[in-house]
Short mmCIF file of C-alpha atoms in Angstrom, two decimals:
data_model
loop_
_atom_site.label_atom_id
_atom_site.label_comp_id
_atom_site.label_asym_id
_atom_site.label_seq_id
_atom_site.Cartn_x
_atom_site.Cartn_y
_atom_site.Cartn_z
CA UNK W 23 -13.24 18.86 -2.30
CA UNK W 24 -11.00 16.25 -3.89
CA UNK W 25 -13.09 13.22 -4.88
CA UNK W 26 -11.86 9.81 -6.06
CA UNK W 27 -14.12 7.49 -8.07
CA UNK W 28 -13.04 3.83 -8.12
CA UNK W 29 -14.59 2.05 -11.08
CA UNK W 30 -14.27 -0.82 -13.52
CA UNK W 31 -15.33 1.40 -16.44
CA UNK W 32 -14.24 5.03 -16.62
CA UNK W 33 -16.73 5.97 -19.33
CA UNK W 34 -19.55 4.83 -17.04
CA UNK W 35 -18.72 7.66 -14.61
CA UNK W 36 -19.12 10.62 -16.97
CA UNK W 37 -22.54 11.63 -15.61
CA UNK W 38 -21.30 11.58 -12.02
CA UNK W 39 -18.17 13.43 -13.12
CA UNK W 40 -20.30 16.17 -14.70
CA UNK W 41 -22.49 16.50 -11.60
CA UNK W 42 -19.50 16.68 -9.25
CA UNK W 43 -17.87 19.21 -11.54
CA UNK W 44 -20.99 21.38 -11.27
CA UNK W 45 -20.50 21.27 -7.50
CA UNK W 46 -16.93 22.52 -8.01
CA UNK W 47 -15.21 19.35 -6.78
CA UNK W 48 -11.81 18.17 -8.02
CA UNK W 49 -12.49 14.73 -9.49
CA UNK W 50 -10.21 11.79 -10.22
CA UNK W 51 -11.51 8.60 -11.82
CA UNK W 52 -9.42 5.43 -11.68
CA UNK W 53 -9.74 1.88 -12.93
CA UNK W 54 -6.08 1.10 -12.26
CA UNK W 55 -6.57 1.03 -8.49
CA UNK W 56 -9.40 -1.48 -8.86
CA UNK W 57 -7.36 -3.71 -11.18
CA UNK W 58 -4.33 -3.50 -8.85
CA UNK W 59 -6.53 -4.41 -5.92
CA UNK W 60 -7.85 -7.50 -7.77
CA UNK W 61 -4.26 -8.59 -8.32
CA UNK W 62 -2.72 -7.69 -4.96
CA UNK W 63 -5.64 -7.46 -2.53
CA UNK W 64 -4.31 -4.11 -1.34
CA UNK W 65 -4.94 -0.40 -1.76
CA UNK W 66 -2.17 2.20 -1.39
CA UNK W 67 -2.43 4.36 1.72
CA UNK W 68 -2.12 7.59 -0.26
CA UNK W 69 -5.76 7.35 -1.33
CA UNK W 70 -6.61 8.31 2.26
CA UNK W 71 -5.65 11.83 1.11
CA UNK W 72 -9.03 11.99 -0.63
CA UNK W 73 -11.75 13.31 1.71
CA UNK W 74 -14.40 11.46 -0.31
CA UNK W 75 -14.39 8.24 -2.35
CA UNK W 76 -17.14 6.83 -4.55
CA UNK W 77 -17.25 3.11 -5.34
CA UNK W 78 -18.95 2.55 -8.68
CA UNK W 79 -21.86 0.23 -9.42
CA UNK W 80 -19.56 -1.39 -12.02
CA UNK W 81 -17.91 -3.10 -9.03
CA UNK W 82 -19.82 -5.89 -7.33
CA UNK W 83 -21.30 -5.19 -3.91
CA UNK W 84 -19.20 -7.98 -2.40
CA UNK W 85 -16.04 -6.36 -3.77
CA UNK W 86 -17.22 -2.92 -2.68
CA UNK W 87 -17.58 -4.17 0.90
CA UNK W 88 -14.08 -5.65 0.79
CA UNK W 89 -12.70 -2.34 -0.51
CA UNK W 90 -14.58 -0.56 2.26
CA UNK W 91 -12.53 -2.47 4.85
CA UNK W 92 -9.52 -0.39 3.80
CA UNK W 93 -11.34 2.92 3.57
CA UNK W 94 -13.01 2.48 6.97
CA UNK W 95 -9.60 2.74 8.63
CA UNK W 96 -9.24 6.32 7.41
CA UNK W 97 -11.20 9.55 7.77
CA UNK W 98 -12.32 9.26 4.18
CA UNK W 99 -16.05 9.48 3.44
CA UNK W 100 -17.14 6.52 1.32
CA UNK W 101 -20.25 6.47 -0.87
CA UNK W 102 -21.58 3.49 -2.80
CA UNK W 103 -23.03 4.18 -6.25
CA UNK W 104 -25.89 1.82 -7.11
CA UNK W 105 -28.25 1.17 -10.01
CA UNK W 106 -31.31 0.19 -8.01
CA UNK W 107 -33.37 2.07 -5.46
CA UNK W 108 -32.75 0.26 -2.17
CA UNK W 109 -35.26 -0.41 0.58
CA UNK W 110 -34.67 1.21 3.95
CA UNK W 111 -33.59 -2.16 5.33
CA UNK W 112 -31.05 -2.68 2.52
CA UNK W 113 -29.61 0.80 3.04
CA UNK W 114 -29.30 0.21 6.79
CA UNK W 115 -27.29 -2.95 6.16
CA UNK W 116 -24.84 -1.02 3.98
CA UNK W 117 -24.62 1.81 6.51
CA UNK W 118 -23.94 -0.72 9.27
CA UNK W 119 -21.09 -2.08 7.15
CA UNK W 120 -19.56 1.40 7.05
CA UNK W 121 -20.79 3.23 3.96
CA UNK W 122 -21.65 6.86 4.65
CA UNK W 123 -24.34 6.97 1.95
CA UNK W 124 -25.67 5.29 -1.20
CA UNK W 125 -26.04 7.27 -4.42
CA UNK W 126 -28.53 5.97 -6.99
CA UNK W 127 -27.80 6.47 -10.67
CA UNK W 128 -31.53 7.24 -10.91
CA UNK W 129 -31.29 10.05 -8.36
CA UNK W 130 -31.37 13.76 -9.13
CA UNK W 131 -28.58 16.30 -9.01
CA UNK W 132 -30.19 17.86 -5.93
CA UNK W 133 -30.18 14.53 -4.11
CA UNK W 134 -26.48 14.09 -4.86
CA UNK W 135 -25.71 17.62 -3.68
CA UNK W 136 -27.58 17.19 -0.38
CA UNK W 137 -26.11 13.74 0.26
CA UNK W 138 -22.57 15.03 -0.19
CA UNK W 139 -23.29 18.00 2.06
CA UNK W 140 -24.69 15.78 4.81
CA UNK W 141 -21.80 13.32 4.57
CA UNK W 142 -19.21 16.10 4.68
CA UNK W 143 -20.27 17.00 8.22
CA UNK W 144 -19.72 13.50 9.62
CA UNK W 145 -16.83 12.62 11.89
CA UNK W 146 -14.47 9.95 10.56
CA UNK W 147 -12.19 7.56 12.36
CA UNK W 148 -8.55 8.70 11.99
CA UNK W 149 -6.55 11.90 12.42
CA UNK W 150 -4.71 13.72 9.62
CA UNK W 151 -1.38 13.17 11.37
CA UNK W 152 -1.88 9.41 11.40
CA UNK W 153 -2.75 9.46 7.71
CA UNK W 154 0.38 11.37 6.75
CA UNK W 155 2.59 8.92 8.61
CA UNK W 156 1.44 6.12 6.31
CA UNK W 157 2.65 7.80 3.11
CA UNK W 158 6.28 7.98 2.03
CA UNK W 159 6.98 11.60 0.98
CA UNK W 160 7.93 11.72 -2.68
CA UNK W 161 11.14 13.62 -1.93
CA UNK W 162 12.24 10.69 0.24
CA UNK W 163 11.25 8.27 -2.51
CA UNK W 164 13.30 10.24 -5.05
CA UNK W 165 16.35 10.19 -2.77
CA UNK W 166 16.24 6.38 -2.71
CA UNK W 167 16.58 6.16 -6.49
CA UNK W 168 19.79 5.74 -8.48
CA UNK W 169 21.46 9.07 -9.47
CA UNK W 170 20.36 8.83 -13.13
CA UNK W 171 16.79 8.08 -12.07
CA UNK W 172 16.85 11.07 -9.74
CA UNK W 173 17.92 13.20 -12.71
CA UNK W 174 14.94 11.94 -14.70
CA UNK W 175 12.54 12.87 -11.90
CA UNK W 176 14.14 16.31 -11.52
CA UNK W 177 13.89 16.98 -15.26
CA UNK W 178 10.21 15.99 -15.27
CA UNK W 179 9.51 18.23 -12.28
CA UNK W 180 11.06 21.21 -14.09
CA UNK W 181 8.90 20.54 -17.15
CA UNK W 182 5.50 19.98 -15.51
CA UNK W 183 3.75 22.31 -17.97
CA UNK W 184 4.91 20.30 -21.00
CA UNK W 185 6.18 16.85 -21.99
CA UNK W 186 9.97 16.54 -22.02
CA UNK W 187 11.29 14.87 -25.16
CA UNK W 188 13.32 11.67 -25.15
CA UNK W 189 16.15 13.50 -26.89
CA UNK W 190 16.18 16.23 -24.26
CA UNK W 191 16.20 13.70 -21.42
CA UNK W 192 18.94 11.70 -23.09
CA UNK W 193 21.10 14.82 -23.34
CA UNK W 194 20.44 15.62 -19.68
CA UNK W 195 21.56 12.17 -18.56
CA UNK W 196 24.38 11.34 -20.99
CA UNK W 197 25.09 14.60 -22.87
CA UNK W 198 24.27 12.82 -26.12
CA UNK W 199 21.39 11.11 -27.86
CA UNK W 200 21.95 7.78 -29.59
CA UNK W 201 19.91 4.63 -30.07
CA UNK W 202 21.79 3.15 -27.11
CA UNK W 203 20.98 6.04 -24.76
CA UNK W 204 17.34 6.10 -25.86
CA UNK W 205 17.10 2.38 -25.12
CA UNK W 206 18.64 2.90 -21.67
CA UNK W 207 16.22 5.76 -21.05
CA UNK W 208 13.18 3.62 -21.87
CA UNK W 209 14.47 0.91 -19.54
CA UNK W 210 14.98 3.39 -16.70
CA UNK W 211 11.52 4.92 -17.15
CA UNK W 212 10.00 1.45 -16.95
CA UNK W 213 11.87 0.64 -13.74
CA UNK W 214 10.92 3.98 -12.14
CA UNK W 215 7.27 3.36 -13.02
CA UNK W 216 7.45 -0.07 -11.43
CA UNK W 217 8.95 1.35 -8.22
CA UNK W 218 6.28 4.05 -8.08
CA UNK W 219 3.59 1.43 -8.64
CA UNK W 220 5.00 -0.69 -5.80
CA UNK W 221 5.17 2.28 -3.42
CA UNK W 222 2.06 4.29 -4.32
CA UNK W 223 -0.15 1.90 -6.28
CA UNK W 224 -0.32 4.02 -9.43
CA UNK W 225 0.59 2.46 -12.77
CA UNK W 226 2.32 4.44 -15.53
CA UNK W 227 3.06 7.46 -13.29
CA UNK W 228 5.40 8.62 -16.03
CA UNK W 229 3.49 8.53 -19.29
CA UNK W 230 4.44 9.03 -22.94
CA UNK W 231 2.78 11.47 -25.30
CA UNK W 232 3.35 10.30 -28.87
CA UNK W 233 6.18 12.28 -30.52
CA UNK W 234 6.21 14.75 -27.62
CA UNK W 235 7.91 12.96 -24.75
CA UNK W 236 7.42 12.04 -21.12
CA UNK W 237 5.20 13.65 -18.48
CA UNK W 238 3.71 12.84 -15.08
CA UNK W 239 0.31 11.15 -14.90
CA UNK W 240 -2.10 13.86 -13.65
CA UNK W 241 -3.47 11.72 -10.80
CA UNK W 242 0.03 10.86 -9.60
CA UNK W 243 1.34 14.41 -9.88
CA UNK W 244 -1.66 16.03 -8.18
CA UNK W 245 -1.93 13.47 -5.40
CA UNK W 246 1.66 12.55 -4.56
CA UNK W 247 4.04 15.13 -6.01
CA UNK W 248 2.50 18.57 -6.37
CA UNK W 249 2.13 19.65 -2.73
CA UNK W 250 5.78 18.84 -1.95
CA UNK W 251 7.18 21.01 -4.73
CA UNK W 252 4.94 24.09 -4.58
#
């Protein structure tokens, strides 16, 4: 199962990541979505593609409940990660608000496994067709870009197993590589990243590997791009 962990501190989630990995889940951890939500008050609809979302204890319970308002509109299972052991009454309040379960950082691996299994059998609120209608297909997004920007995306898609160098991209776009073309390339990458962030809520979708070149952010590629180009 594909699992998303929304947190304010990625390093804090390493234990949960290891446990979920043992259960053979595909895990993505993000702080960017939390930061974007603080700034915009919104979450991108594409996160409804994740069957299960954890909200970390590094996020306040008040904020977690506000985030839950978005997730409750989808079929996504939402679990709250907590530090303390809650009373039955406290758990019932959170369940009434819409959380499917609470996971204690003090709990065992077996408890996590059984909780996930039990939650996975629950019915959620929205159909898969409705979810897909909320997300702009990446091919459509690419077609809306300027021709040069479309070339950049196409070059990155052809080089998904490696970074593509700035020189190589410059030659693809302008058939030469100069300081001027490299400057234009950097500007275009920045604008594409901004458009992707506005549409899908992921910052730095196109990332830079020092002295190697550009490549797609793994979360962005796996969530938004990969299935359309298989």
